[in-house]
Each structure stands twice: as structure tokens, then as C-alpha cells.
XYZ file of C-alpha atoms in Angstrom:
742
model
C 244.265 -152.685 26.828
C 243.138 -150.078 29.376
C 242.937 -150.632 33.112
C 239.207 -151.065 33.059
C 239.473 -153.831 30.462
C 242.225 -155.566 32.448
C 240.131 -155.330 35.576
C 237.150 -156.833 33.736
C 239.331 -159.620 32.352
C 240.671 -160.466 35.824
C 237.176 -160.432 37.228
C 236.002 -162.818 34.505
C 238.901 -165.194 35.164
C 238.262 -165.076 38.893
C 234.555 -165.808 38.394
C 235.400 -168.712 36.098
C 237.799 -170.167 38.667
C 235.230 -169.795 41.434
C 232.573 -171.472 39.304
C 234.864 -174.448 38.585
C 235.710 -174.705 42.274
C 232.030 -174.531 43.148
C 231.137 -177.313 40.721
C 233.900 -179.547 42.109
C 232.737 -178.844 45.651
C 229.126 -179.460 44.664
C 230.100 -182.773 43.116
C 231.898 -183.816 46.291
C 228.965 -182.816 48.487
C 226.396 -184.532 46.278
C 228.256 -187.826 46.607
C 227.301 -187.831 50.271
C 223.617 -187.319 49.529
C 221.379 -190.383 49.008
C 220.365 -190.921 45.383
C 216.705 -190.185 46.099
C 217.641 -186.809 47.589
C 220.240 -185.629 45.090
C 217.810 -183.906 42.732
C 216.286 -181.986 45.628
C 219.705 -181.107 47.065
C 221.187 -179.947 43.761
C 218.173 -177.812 42.986
C 218.261 -176.182 46.407
C 221.969 -175.343 45.989
C 221.574 -174.045 42.444
C 218.577 -171.873 43.378
C 219.991 -170.465 46.597
C 221.275 -167.216 45.057
C 217.852 -165.785 44.381
C 216.773 -166.421 47.976
C 218.980 -163.479 48.907
C 218.248 -161.250 45.930
C 215.499 -159.458 47.847
C 216.706 -156.308 49.688
C 216.807 -156.292 53.455
C 216.324 -153.400 55.886
C 218.625 -150.538 55.058
C 218.702 -151.325 51.364
C 216.693 -149.593 48.681
C 213.328 -151.343 48.626
C 211.981 -150.490 45.152
C 214.752 -151.099 42.616
C 212.416 -153.006 40.331
C 212.614 -151.737 36.795
C 212.152 -153.634 33.604
C 215.466 -155.333 32.975
C 216.016 -157.925 30.293
C 216.958 -161.379 31.507
C 218.225 -164.271 29.488
C 214.755 -164.811 28.034
C 214.071 -161.181 27.217
C 212.252 -158.451 29.118
C 209.047 -158.918 31.039
C 206.252 -157.921 28.747
C 202.544 -157.332 28.855
C 200.709 -160.312 27.461
C 198.690 -160.191 24.304
C 195.060 -159.431 24.959
C 193.277 -162.057 22.897
C 191.641 -164.900 24.769
C 193.756 -168.013 25.159
C 192.377 -170.579 22.700
C 192.598 -173.471 25.138
C 190.201 -172.062 27.722
C 186.763 -170.566 27.650
C 184.907 -168.397 30.179
C 182.360 -170.258 32.247
C 181.119 -167.699 34.783
C 179.649 -164.235 34.922
C 182.042 -161.421 34.097
C 184.094 -159.876 36.872
C 183.237 -156.309 37.708
C 186.337 -154.361 38.802
C 186.206 -152.403 42.019
C 186.497 -148.678 41.930
C 189.970 -147.349 42.617
C 190.705 -146.979 46.304
C 191.374 -143.668 47.939
C 195.081 -143.899 47.246
C 194.427 -144.252 43.549
C 195.753 -147.812 43.395
C 193.871 -150.150 41.110
C 192.563 -153.147 43.019
C 190.735 -155.714 40.920
C 189.119 -158.087 43.347
C 186.313 -160.536 43.141
C 184.096 -160.713 46.224
C 183.857 -164.092 47.962
C 181.370 -166.254 46.132
C 182.460 -165.447 42.573
C 185.038 -166.836 40.183
C 184.183 -165.296 36.825
C 186.503 -164.482 33.955
C 188.221 -161.085 34.066
C 186.536 -157.977 32.718
C 186.374 -157.521 28.930
C 189.111 -154.897 28.953
C 191.628 -157.498 30.145
C 190.616 -159.824 27.329
C 192.247 -162.975 28.721
C 191.117 -165.857 30.878
C 193.610 -168.319 32.366
C 193.118 -171.310 34.643
C 195.028 -172.081 37.851
C 198.633 -173.206 37.428
C 197.985 -176.093 39.797
C 199.210 -175.348 43.318
C 196.062 -176.918 44.758
C 196.052 -179.889 42.388
C 199.793 -180.495 43.024
C 200.651 -180.014 39.369
C 203.069 -177.405 40.715
C 205.633 -179.460 42.635
C 207.246 -178.589 45.955
C 210.487 -177.808 44.091
C 208.722 -175.000 42.224
C 207.814 -173.136 45.420
C 210.337 -170.975 47.277
C 210.147 -168.369 50.012
C 212.364 -165.775 51.638
C 212.086 -167.383 55.081
C 209.885 -169.865 56.919
C 208.975 -170.342 60.574
C 209.737 -174.050 60.326
C 209.653 -176.835 57.776
C 205.943 -177.538 58.278
C 205.224 -173.898 57.410
C 207.544 -173.799 54.405
C 206.761 -172.619 50.901
C 205.591 -176.113 49.883
C 202.633 -175.683 52.267
C 201.515 -172.414 50.689
C 198.881 -174.065 48.498
C 195.263 -172.966 48.191
C 192.954 -174.983 50.486
C 195.747 -177.124 51.950
C 194.626 -178.503 55.312
C 196.622 -178.825 58.522
C 196.317 -181.820 60.805
C 194.387 -181.557 64.059
C 197.715 -181.643 65.864
C 199.753 -179.073 63.950
C 203.373 -180.137 63.797
C 206.733 -179.582 62.168
C 205.812 -181.410 58.963
C 202.190 -180.700 58.079
C 200.849 -177.241 58.795
C 198.266 -175.162 56.995
C 200.147 -172.440 55.066
C 203.466 -170.845 54.288
C 204.421 -168.617 57.212
C 207.393 -166.256 57.023
C 210.139 -166.525 59.610
C 209.932 -162.777 60.275
C 207.121 -160.247 60.132
C 208.490 -157.487 57.904
C 207.739 -156.145 54.400
C 210.730 -157.970 52.898
C 209.198 -161.462 52.888
C 207.993 -163.259 49.787
C 206.780 -166.530 48.362
C 207.623 -167.398 44.773
C 206.341 -169.812 42.097
C 208.556 -171.084 39.289
C 206.276 -171.965 36.374
C 209.285 -173.583 34.620
C 208.237 -172.008 31.331
C 207.057 -168.657 30.032
C 203.569 -168.110 31.333
C 200.928 -165.466 30.871
C 200.106 -164.528 34.491
C 196.650 -163.031 34.982
C 195.684 -163.270 38.636
C 196.362 -164.378 42.210
C 194.068 -166.079 44.744
C 194.981 -165.986 48.433
C 193.870 -167.446 51.761
C 195.153 -167.263 55.312
C 196.515 -170.113 57.390
C 194.337 -173.158 58.039
C 194.531 -173.619 61.793
C 192.311 -174.497 64.732
C 194.552 -172.643 67.141
C 195.738 -169.415 65.479
C 194.574 -166.638 63.154
C 197.025 -165.496 60.491
C 196.492 -163.894 57.111
C 197.911 -161.235 54.792
C 195.786 -158.134 54.248
C 197.705 -156.620 51.305
C 200.533 -157.583 48.997
C 202.518 -156.723 45.883
C 203.055 -158.968 42.862
C 206.380 -159.178 41.043
C 207.451 -161.169 37.983
C 210.785 -162.233 36.559
C 212.361 -164.183 33.723
C 215.469 -165.280 35.599
C 214.557 -165.019 39.336
C 217.159 -162.247 39.772
C 215.729 -159.133 38.109
C 212.163 -158.524 39.286
C 209.471 -156.210 37.980
C 206.570 -155.150 40.190
C 203.059 -155.039 38.770
C 202.368 -151.345 38.228
C 199.732 -148.949 37.063
C 199.845 -145.218 36.362
C 200.077 -144.471 40.089
C 202.995 -146.820 40.760
C 203.262 -150.296 42.212
C 199.854 -151.913 42.661
C 199.048 -152.894 46.234
C 196.468 -155.685 46.083
C 193.893 -156.116 48.809
C 194.315 -159.459 50.571
C 192.215 -161.396 53.041
C 190.004 -160.312 55.906
C 189.848 -163.793 57.466
C 191.700 -167.056 57.002
C 189.445 -169.365 54.960
C 187.546 -167.412 52.293
C 189.668 -167.162 49.114
C 190.118 -163.727 47.543
C 190.887 -163.234 43.846
C 192.833 -160.289 42.439
C 193.337 -159.927 38.693
C 196.458 -158.223 37.346
C 195.656 -154.901 35.627
C 197.499 -156.205 32.538
C 198.491 -159.863 32.016
C 202.268 -160.286 32.121
C 204.462 -162.933 30.491
C 207.291 -164.305 32.646
C 208.582 -167.516 34.170
C 208.547 -166.578 37.857
C 205.933 -164.828 39.966
C 206.480 -163.571 43.498
C 204.028 -162.422 46.172
C 205.353 -159.817 48.595
C 203.104 -159.286 51.676
C 202.844 -155.610 52.669
C 200.479 -155.841 55.639
C 198.918 -158.602 57.724
C 196.410 -159.259 60.494
C 197.719 -157.216 63.400
C 197.213 -160.006 65.945
C 198.782 -162.622 63.706
C 201.723 -163.047 61.371
C 202.573 -163.385 57.663
C 200.922 -166.616 56.515
C 199.491 -167.374 53.074
C 197.974 -170.050 50.911
C 197.664 -169.186 47.257
C 196.883 -170.151 43.697
C 198.205 -168.449 40.578
C 196.160 -167.974 37.417
C 198.184 -168.292 34.261
C 198.292 -169.672 30.721
C 201.534 -171.549 29.937
C 202.796 -170.458 26.538
C 203.457 -173.157 23.909
C 206.909 -174.654 24.328
C 207.276 -178.173 22.856
C 210.903 -178.324 23.982
C 210.051 -177.855 27.640
C 210.685 -181.137 29.483
C 208.475 -180.355 32.452
C 205.582 -179.458 30.189
C 205.859 -182.726 28.268
C 206.099 -184.744 31.464
C 202.958 -183.233 33.003
C 200.902 -183.006 29.829
C 197.819 -185.198 29.731
C 195.418 -185.597 26.854
C 192.412 -187.826 26.262
C 190.982 -189.251 23.079
C 187.488 -189.628 24.555
C 184.970 -187.281 22.981
C 183.094 -186.291 26.118
C 181.580 -183.117 27.549
C 184.414 -181.882 29.769
C 182.806 -179.042 31.712
C 181.132 -178.314 35.009
C 177.384 -178.837 34.750
C 174.896 -176.931 36.854
C 171.609 -178.622 37.766
C 169.839 -177.759 34.515
C 172.840 -178.760 32.404
C 173.200 -182.026 34.311
C 169.567 -182.874 33.622
C 169.987 -182.003 29.936
C 173.095 -184.178 29.678
C 171.193 -187.123 31.132
C 168.480 -186.615 28.522
C 171.101 -186.522 25.780
C 172.616 -189.819 26.958
C 169.151 -191.362 27.188
C 168.348 -190.182 23.664
C 171.613 -191.630 22.320
C 171.119 -194.984 24.068
C 167.373 -195.393 24.726
C 167.563 -199.201 24.823
C 170.036 -199.387 27.688
C 169.340 -196.260 29.774
C 166.559 -194.944 31.979
C 166.302 -191.695 33.936
C 164.488 -191.734 37.265
C 164.598 -189.840 40.559
C 164.831 -191.191 44.085
C 163.326 -188.171 45.850
C 163.852 -184.449 46.333
C 166.330 -182.185 48.074
C 165.505 -179.718 50.824
C 164.931 -177.049 48.153
C 162.779 -179.332 46.016
C 165.358 -180.348 43.398
C 164.870 -183.908 42.179
C 167.661 -186.388 42.867
C 168.104 -187.816 39.381
C 169.760 -191.139 38.621
C 170.541 -192.921 35.372
C 170.191 -196.670 35.068
C 172.331 -198.502 32.519
C 171.245 -202.048 31.729
C 170.218 -204.215 28.812
C 166.733 -204.312 30.314
C 166.320 -200.987 32.148
C 163.478 -200.559 34.567
C 163.345 -203.945 36.260
C 165.439 -206.280 38.348
C 166.483 -209.360 36.408
C 166.920 -212.573 38.371
C 170.587 -213.472 38.457
C 171.831 -209.995 37.506
C 173.644 -208.037 40.257
C 172.901 -204.379 40.971
C 175.698 -201.810 41.258
C 175.658 -198.132 42.217
C 177.910 -195.074 42.078
C 176.820 -191.981 43.952
C 178.533 -188.606 44.299
C 177.985 -185.146 45.697
C 176.932 -186.027 49.252
C 179.211 -183.105 50.025
C 177.961 -180.570 47.502
C 181.334 -178.871 47.021
C 183.151 -182.100 46.109
C 182.218 -181.832 42.481
C 184.870 -183.957 40.766
C 182.949 -187.134 41.595
C 179.802 -185.611 40.129
C 181.532 -184.841 36.837
C 183.232 -188.249 36.724
C 179.845 -189.964 36.960
C 178.448 -187.750 34.193
C 181.492 -188.578 32.064
C 181.104 -192.280 32.865
C 177.508 -192.431 31.646
C 178.513 -190.712 28.388
C 181.479 -193.047 27.963
C 179.485 -196.225 28.541
C 176.805 -195.155 26.076
C 179.376 -194.334 23.396
C 181.383 -197.513 23.942
C 178.250 -199.665 23.900
C 177.219 -198.166 20.564
C 180.765 -198.725 19.276
C 180.569 -202.400 20.250
C 183.325 -202.349 22.899
C 183.069 -205.984 24.114
C 184.136 -205.151 27.667
C 181.464 -202.477 28.103
C 178.814 -204.487 26.263
C 179.456 -207.469 28.531
C 179.327 -205.290 31.661
C 176.020 -203.683 30.669
C 174.389 -206.972 29.651
C 175.363 -208.728 32.887
C 174.942 -205.865 35.388
C 172.268 -203.370 36.339
C 174.198 -200.133 36.933
C 172.803 -197.077 38.736
C 174.565 -193.695 38.595
C 173.442 -190.930 40.978
C 175.716 -187.925 40.328
C 174.322 -185.343 42.757
C 173.035 -186.386 46.167
C 173.185 -182.814 47.491
C 172.218 -180.486 44.610
C 171.469 -177.619 47.012
C 175.031 -177.628 48.326
C 176.428 -177.963 44.819
C 174.510 -174.884 43.714
C 176.295 -172.808 46.377
C 179.700 -174.126 45.356
C 178.965 -173.663 41.643
C 178.046 -170.019 42.112
C 181.375 -169.422 43.877
C 183.339 -171.275 41.212
C 186.180 -173.737 41.176
C 188.673 -171.703 43.235
C 186.690 -169.271 45.391
C 184.412 -171.641 47.267
C 187.048 -172.514 49.823
C 187.139 -175.855 51.588
C 183.601 -176.044 52.946
C 181.137 -173.824 51.040
C 178.340 -176.131 49.859
C 179.526 -179.136 51.856
C 176.311 -179.451 53.856
C 172.652 -179.601 52.893
C 170.467 -176.523 52.956
C 169.580 -177.287 56.592
C 173.222 -177.780 57.583
C 173.476 -181.592 57.643
C 176.433 -183.672 56.497
C 174.708 -186.407 54.467
C 177.701 -188.716 54.490
C 177.430 -189.169 58.292
C 173.689 -188.744 58.683
C 172.681 -192.416 58.667
C 171.582 -194.361 61.771
C 174.364 -195.722 63.969
C 173.845 -199.472 63.706
C 177.414 -200.278 64.767
C 176.696 -199.504 68.424
C 173.571 -201.698 68.410
C 175.520 -204.645 67.009
C 178.532 -204.260 69.299
C 176.437 -203.800 72.448
C 174.557 -206.992 71.603
C 177.801 -208.884 71.033
C 179.278 -207.617 74.299
C 176.163 -208.601 76.285
C 176.033 -212.314 75.535
C 172.934 -212.823 77.682
C 171.090 -209.938 76.084
C 167.329 -210.436 75.912
C 167.205 -208.798 72.484
C 169.760 -210.405 70.195
C 170.729 -208.170 67.251
C 171.362 -210.042 63.987
C 174.706 -209.665 62.223
C 173.021 -208.283 59.098
C 169.835 -206.444 58.100
C 169.913 -204.643 61.445
C 166.631 -202.699 61.693
C 166.613 -198.905 61.850
C 165.887 -197.611 65.393
C 162.467 -196.079 65.995
C 163.943 -192.752 67.127
C 165.619 -192.289 63.758
C 162.314 -192.769 61.918
C 160.508 -190.094 63.936
C 159.764 -186.721 62.340
C 161.757 -184.889 65.020
C 165.013 -186.716 64.228
C 167.763 -184.606 62.657
C 167.738 -186.414 59.350
C 168.079 -184.733 55.955
C 165.357 -185.391 53.408
C 168.143 -186.408 51.035
C 169.315 -189.055 53.520
C 165.814 -190.498 53.853
C 165.551 -190.658 50.064
C 168.834 -192.576 49.805
C 167.771 -195.049 52.503
C 164.475 -195.736 50.720
C 166.415 -196.268 47.487
C 168.855 -198.650 49.177
C 165.989 -200.672 50.671
C 164.111 -200.886 47.372
C 166.930 -202.150 45.143
C 169.094 -205.187 46.113
C 172.457 -203.504 45.550
C 175.502 -205.744 45.823
C 178.369 -203.250 45.519
C 178.624 -199.481 45.594
C 181.071 -196.620 45.658
C 180.433 -193.097 46.900
C 182.787 -190.642 45.223
C 184.221 -187.891 47.398
C 187.044 -185.358 47.100
C 189.884 -183.628 48.886
C 192.111 -186.723 49.080
C 193.444 -189.586 46.961
C 192.525 -192.795 48.792
C 189.858 -195.494 48.990
C 188.357 -195.898 52.477
C 186.560 -199.081 53.506
C 184.439 -199.883 56.604
C 184.135 -199.870 59.435
C 184.223 -196.070 59.621
C 183.494 -196.067 63.360
C 185.857 -197.273 66.082
C 184.549 -199.864 68.500
C 186.213 -198.363 71.561
C 184.581 -195.148 72.752
C 187.942 -193.974 74.118
C 189.722 -193.847 70.759
C 189.430 -191.538 67.775
C 191.548 -193.695 65.464
C 191.734 -197.468 65.558
C 191.707 -200.151 62.870
C 188.197 -201.588 63.095
C 187.661 -204.389 60.564
C 184.382 -205.853 59.433
C 183.970 -209.647 59.261
C 184.560 -209.161 55.507
C 187.754 -207.170 55.957
C 189.672 -209.293 53.426
C 187.005 -208.618 50.790
C 186.851 -204.891 51.478
C 190.618 -204.583 51.251
C 190.576 -206.286 47.867
C 187.766 -204.038 46.623
C 189.621 -200.920 47.765
C 192.849 -202.070 46.155
C 191.088 -202.871 42.878
C 190.268 -199.178 42.508
C 193.446 -197.708 43.949
C 195.845 -199.933 42.013
C 194.318 -199.023 38.643
C 194.197 -195.297 39.378
C 197.040 -193.378 37.735
C 198.195 -191.722 40.972
C 196.850 -193.413 44.112
C 199.565 -196.041 44.374
C 202.346 -193.916 42.885
C 204.988 -193.819 45.621
C 206.529 -190.698 44.065
C 203.456 -188.541 44.405
C 203.137 -185.931 47.125
C 200.546 -186.411 49.884
C 197.516 -184.156 49.400
C 197.465 -182.622 52.871
C 198.781 -184.393 55.970
C 198.118 -188.096 55.430
C 200.352 -190.437 53.440
C 198.404 -193.543 52.425
C 201.218 -195.240 50.525
C 201.880 -197.799 53.267
C 198.471 -199.346 52.503
C 198.749 -198.878 48.721
C 196.308 -195.989 48.523
C 193.680 -197.581 50.774
C 192.692 -197.049 54.401
C 190.306 -198.464 56.968
C 187.915 -195.616 57.709
C 188.089 -195.952 61.493
C 191.891 -195.961 61.478
C 191.761 -192.639 59.595
C 189.132 -190.786 61.616
C 186.101 -192.226 63.341
C 182.568 -191.195 62.369
C 179.243 -192.600 63.514
C 176.408 -193.162 61.056
C 178.432 -193.334 57.849
C 176.844 -194.463 54.608
C 179.401 -197.289 54.327
C 178.681 -198.818 57.733
C 174.928 -198.418 57.324
C 174.955 -200.026 53.881
C 176.904 -203.024 55.177
C 174.801 -203.564 58.320
C 171.333 -202.761 56.957
C 171.508 -204.097 53.384
C 173.483 -206.612 51.323
C 175.561 -203.866 49.706
C 179.298 -203.517 50.289
C 180.021 -199.790 50.006
C 183.327 -197.896 49.951
C 184.258 -194.201 49.927
C 186.457 -193.292 46.977
C 188.336 -189.998 47.298
C 189.119 -189.159 43.686
C 191.342 -186.061 43.902
C 193.216 -183.642 46.162
C 191.231 -180.728 44.725
C 187.554 -180.961 45.628
C 186.540 -178.610 42.822
C 189.178 -178.720 40.076
C 189.122 -176.184 37.292
C 187.282 -177.169 34.115
C 190.580 -177.473 32.268
C 191.639 -180.262 34.677
C 188.672 -182.533 33.925
C 190.224 -184.416 30.956
C 193.238 -185.371 33.062
C 191.100 -186.332 36.050
C 188.995 -188.500 33.754
C 192.095 -190.283 32.516
C 193.237 -190.740 36.120
C 189.975 -192.413 37.142
C 188.441 -193.996 34.029
C 189.991 -197.462 34.300
C 189.411 -197.549 38.063
C 185.729 -196.719 37.659
C 185.263 -199.636 35.260
C 187.424 -202.126 37.170
C 185.553 -201.423 40.394
C 182.204 -202.067 38.700
C 183.499 -205.390 37.425
C 184.189 -206.537 41.004
C 180.455 -207.034 41.491
C 180.997 -210.303 39.607
C 183.458 -211.758 42.151
C 182.485 -214.387 44.717
C 179.452 -216.641 44.511
C 175.943 -216.201 43.195
C 172.925 -218.385 42.854
C 169.231 -218.981 43.320
C 167.528 -220.400 46.385
C 164.319 -222.146 45.335
C 161.776 -224.644 46.622
C 161.074 -228.094 45.174
C 158.666 -226.529 42.687
C 161.386 -224.252 41.295
C 160.004 -221.059 42.849
C 162.526 -218.543 44.212
C 162.493 -217.973 47.963
C 162.935 -214.320 48.982
C 164.666 -213.285 52.219
C 166.495 -216.579 52.617
C 169.618 -216.099 54.755
C 172.958 -216.967 53.141
C 175.799 -217.600 55.585
C 179.477 -218.368 55.004
C 181.288 -220.473 57.554
C 183.878 -218.428 59.408
C 182.426 -215.048 58.348
C 180.076 -213.512 60.909
C 178.045 -211.542 58.408
C 175.109 -212.934 56.440
C 173.179 -211.674 53.442
C 169.678 -212.356 52.105
C 168.151 -213.325 48.809
C 166.204 -210.842 46.713
C 163.655 -212.656 44.517
C 165.328 -215.916 45.372
C 168.599 -214.825 43.759
C 171.663 -213.729 45.720
C 175.254 -212.524 45.272
C 177.936 -212.935 47.921
C 181.207 -211.073 47.388
C 184.154 -213.294 48.325
C 187.851 -213.528 47.569
C 189.205 -216.627 45.810
C 189.060 -219.737 48.014
C 186.863 -222.610 49.150
C 183.853 -221.829 51.343
C 181.160 -223.759 53.191
C 177.937 -221.927 52.400
C 174.658 -222.428 54.217
C 171.091 -221.321 53.590
C 168.072 -221.106 55.829
C 164.593 -219.676 55.435
C 161.555 -219.608 57.683
C 159.526 -222.764 57.187
C 162.216 -224.510 55.156
C 164.891 -227.025 55.911
C 168.465 -225.802 56.080
C 171.113 -226.788 53.559
C 174.879 -226.415 53.136
C 177.352 -227.028 50.358
C 180.949 -226.240 49.498
C 181.485 -223.545 46.870
C 184.826 -222.690 45.322
C 185.702 -219.186 44.133
C 188.339 -218.945 41.426
C 190.671 -216.176 40.343
C 189.040 -215.601 36.963
C 186.427 -212.864 36.651
C 182.884 -214.156 37.102
C 181.042 -215.345 40.203
C 180.761 -219.081 40.915
C 177.235 -220.452 40.553
C 176.070 -221.931 43.869
C 172.330 -222.773 43.832
C 170.183 -224.295 46.585
C 166.912 -226.227 46.502
C 165.278 -226.562 49.905
C 162.005 -228.133 50.979
C 159.479 -227.079 53.557
C 159.595 -228.524 57.060
C 156.863 -230.942 58.235
C 155.356 -228.292 60.510
C 155.289 -225.792 57.681
C 153.475 -228.295 55.421
C 150.889 -229.055 58.142
C 150.246 -225.336 58.635
C 149.879 -224.885 54.899
C 147.345 -227.749 54.592
C 145.231 -226.606 57.554
C 145.223 -223.026 56.262
C 144.047 -224.308 52.905
C 140.991 -225.891 54.558
C 140.239 -222.923 56.771
C 141.626 -224.347 59.981
C 144.213 -222.893 62.284
C 146.891 -225.226 63.627
C 146.791 -225.547 67.395
C 150.020 -225.097 69.212
C 151.112 -227.922 71.523
C 151.315 -225.679 74.566
C 147.726 -224.471 74.121
C 146.488 -228.060 73.740
C 148.185 -229.085 76.979
C 146.681 -226.158 78.870
C 143.197 -227.097 77.701
C 143.730 -230.747 78.640
C 144.895 -229.782 82.134
C 141.868 -227.498 82.575
C 139.548 -230.333 81.570
C 141.198 -232.739 84.047
C 140.928 -230.164 86.836
C 137.196 -229.703 86.223
C 136.653 -233.488 86.238
C 138.452 -233.861 89.580
C 136.173 -231.274 91.162
């Protein structure tokens, strides 16, 4: 054996001994770590080597050559289109080479098309924004602090108003030099095709990366830079902090790890990035992480993003499939003249049936929050199919409920977001109407009117606790009110809705009213309605049946953790807003409305829709079924005729409702209640009604008779006479006596 062999043998034995010692030490250390933290701790220890594999100043900076790892060398991906995904946008036109001859393939803001034909592959996002990529899969060279660590480097992640050590708006490197990087571990071989970047989300600072390199690896030790004929490709980054920028790789590469290496950054800022990676995971049935995250659906539905024309066509298709239970109608027009289409699902579409409650789902008040829009379109398809298949649950729901589905309240805003695509719209493009109004908070502030009246006990003008009228100023033509908002209000006043949900995005939580704090000095404060116990139940009914909302193991979307309230939150305790649709609906109509935030990603990629449908399907149905909780009944006169606008009150609950065509529905939790009814010209009546735990509202009818004065007025009117008031009669008698005395 030569000296070199002996030396190698000694080195091997030494390495083996060190490894054994390291494992023993690791075992001892891990015993001191709480069970919940051991997985995180062990992974951090085992992955620490590659944190320092990047060269530092003084070392050779470009040693990256193709070196085989344990899984084989990095290789260019095959060029055929991945069978699981299909293009859904206009084709990307590559930029001309820059002056330095470096190929930069970039999509301008406002576009997210498939790559050019010569690349021949189209891959969806890996899931940094949707949280499919976990925090453990993100690593960085350095970080300024924990709140700016690699786990915060996700596309569109939002910082809190008060930026702090835990929840900031990007990954920010601890040093500003060209040796920093952020890395994604796909946990399986993946065909990487592109990178999308943003700067740091912050109200107080401006930070973004203006150029970067991309490197890939099979083992996180040997890295290969993305190259072209001229050398390493330097990709053009961001020119401001919020608009996402897409760069496609010149040739798709297959690897497990991908690393972004900033080369230049905003000169008045620092290295901060949010990103998304485009890639197609290669088939690997033995991969544990793939099996754990895989989600399939057996529902045969149209899983795609629908523009306005496609949405209208889909509604027609559903109506053609189920003409006996569906009806298409519109409630008005948008600022740009697009009709606001709704679909009604009922066993007798087109009319209100006495005794049958009305339910509504709306979505798209913020045009860029498109997941809710697609969920409603999927729901109408699902209900039609299940009704035709004889699903007893769906058949029963349709026969006993009049359901209204309005998928796009703000089609103008959606059109802007759709043109940009699922990743390049950013956080706000398309949020507002064409004239810049946030529909969700554009309703009249009735809270202040009610609370001022309650605070001023001797007020000359007493405001009722329900059906509060809309102020005159709001109805004027000069008021800043969107035409879409006026259309929704007219719709809400026309149909006696009992329960409703408006689907929004960007979070995973159900928010219930009030949405406005009572104290003008606070921005967050729990502000319950008189029906707080009912609203909390309604919110929990959705959240508890959602696949993720009440999962204590899931990561918070941005900065708020709603697990302490089981995936629900009082709107005012979250952030106060005046004129919300929820508060207006509760105070101006009979309808109890909640805001349902259905996903962290406002505009998920098309490939995510089947999983999002599975996440929300049961919740959407369960929430509709809650319209049948509480009491219901008919208020009629002695002749059996229904009395409209009769006031229904519940003892101990300072919020009344009114009858529609004599019929009413009052949402209540299980319990025993003293219920009263009053109507102008009729005697009052009360009775005790008991609400059980089984699904189905308790029947609680009232028959009331007219008062004596009302009967006298009715008789005199019949014979063409007007009843004389007592005060007027006394005045005339006194005048007659005065004349006689003179």
C-alpha cells in the first residue's frame, strides 16, 4: 500500500470517527429540544454545511462547473410540454440581448404568458406564495434578523403595519455584497423554468434587487450557474418593490435545489427579495413529501380561470344542463358597462316562495381576489351535477333554499388582474373599480348613526336597531359611490336574504361583524353585534370544515395567526373599516353576512384550483345549510293573509328583523327564546320558541288581529269618511265654546 493510499485510509477512518461523534453529540443535543421543535432543529443542523459552501471575499467567485452529485449531473430539461399543465396566456416575447450580450428573458409587468415556443415548456409556480413550499425548504446565506429570514422571501408576502422581528415583508441579507443568496429545496428533481421576483413590502423603506444570477444543484454542495454562450446569465431584476418581474431560464434545467444570487440592488436600499419559482416536479412516487402534499379531486369540473366571456358561457352551460333549477339574471352594470351576472339555483327559480329562505354568495368585490370567483363557478357546476345525480343532500338544499351566486362583483378590476396573470399582478392590481373605489368598504356607515343614537338617550330622532335608513347624502349623485355598490344595494333591498358570504382572498380566516370599532380612538377593538353568538357559530361552521383554516400546524399567511379563535375573527378586532358590506347588510337588511377569506394566494395558478376546491367544497355547502338554523314562520292576520314588514324581536337580543311577504327567518343558536311580533295597526303577540340542535329551523307562526282603532279607520275609509283625531275634535269644540261666550 503506497503512502497516498494509507493517507486516504486514515482520512476515511478519521471522517468516520468524526461522523459517529457528531451523531452522538447531535443525539445528546436533541434530547434537550422540545418534541415539537426537534424536526426543525435536526434539519437546521443537518443542512448547515451548505450555508457555508458559498465563497466569501478573497475566494474564487465562479467555480461553478457541472459536477455530478449523488443524483447525477445537472442537465437541461427535455423540451416537450409538461403533460400536466397547459398554456393559458399569450406567448412571451423574449427581449433582445442587452449590450453586454447576456440573454435576459423578461416579461414586462402586466403579463404572465407561457415561455416562447423555442423553450417548449410551461411550468407552474412551486408554491412559495401558496405555502406549499414550507419554511424548512427555504434557506439563505445570511439574514438581517429573524423577521427578514428566508421564510419571509415569498412572493406577495405582506408585512404588518408595525414591522417587527417576526413578520416583515421579504428576505433581507445580513450584508450587502455579491456573495448573498436565497435557496429553495424542491425536495425532488424538478424542471426549473423561471423566476419571479419582488422587492420588500414596507411602508417605511425601499429595498429591491436589480439583477441576479440563478444557480442549480442536486446536492446543495456543487452548484451550476445558468449560462448561455456568453457566460453566466445575469437576469434583470426589479425597478421598484411591488411589481413582480418574471425571467425565464434560457433552457429549463432539472435539479433539486435552486439558488438566487443577487448581483446588484437599489443603491439607496439593501438586498431584499420576495420570489416565486416556476418548475415542474418530475414524477417520483417514492417521494414522501410529494405524496404528503398531493391533492386530487374526483369532481369533473372546469378547473381554469375564466375571463368575462368564458364566465358568461359557463353560466349558460350550467343553465342548459339544469334548466329546471337555474336562472341567469343580472343585478346591474359595472363602470365599464359589463353586466353583473348572477345564477339562481332553486326548485322554482324566478320567484320568492313563502317559507323558503334566500341565501347568497358573492365574490370579486376586489377584482384581483379571483379564487372566490372560481370557487363560485365551481360550486354552481357541482350543484347542478349533484342534483342531476340525485345526491339527497344537494337535492334537499336546492328544494328548500333559494340560492343566489354572484361570482364577479367587480369585473372591470378582474379584467386588469386577468391580463397580468396569476403571478404578475402583484398584491393590488385590479383590487379597485375602474374609478378607484374599494367596493367592500363603499357602503353607507350606519354604525355611527346607531351608536350616536344609543349614546344620546334623549335624542329627538331615535334610530331603530334594524332597517336603519340610508342617509340622504349617500343617495345624492355627488356621493363617491361606485355604480357596482349601488347595484348591490338595490339587489339586497329587493330580495329578502337571510344569510350571505362574500368570498375574499389573501388570508385564511372567516371575519364576522362588526367590522368597525365603536371607539373613534382605537384601530383594533373587539366590537360585537347583539347577535355575536350567532355570528361566531356561523364563522366557525365554515372554518371548522375547511381543510386548513383550523389546522394548528399550518403556517400563518402573512402576519396574523388566527388559530386562537379557530380560524375566525371579529372584523373590528382585526382592522377597523367604516361602511363594510357586512355591517351594512346587518343594519339595513335582515341578512347576516360574513367575509370568508378562502386562501393565502389571491390569484392562485390554474393548477392549484382542484386543491383549493377540495379545501373549500364542504365549507361552502355547510355554510349554506346554516340558513336553516333558528326559527322561521309566518305572521298572518285572522283571515290567513301574510303581513309584510312585521317586526320580529327576540327578548334579550337588541336587533330585530322584519317579515317579507308575511314569512320570516331568524337565525339563532340552540336554546329557548321569547319571541315577539308587532305590526302597525295590529295587536302585539309573544310566544316561546325552542331551537334544537338538529338541522332545520323551528316553526314559530303568529296570528295577530287588528286593533280597534285600525278597524274603525278601515270602516270609515270604506264608506268614504276620514276618521277625526281626538285632538282636532277638542280644538273645534273649544273654538265653538269661545265663540258662544263672546
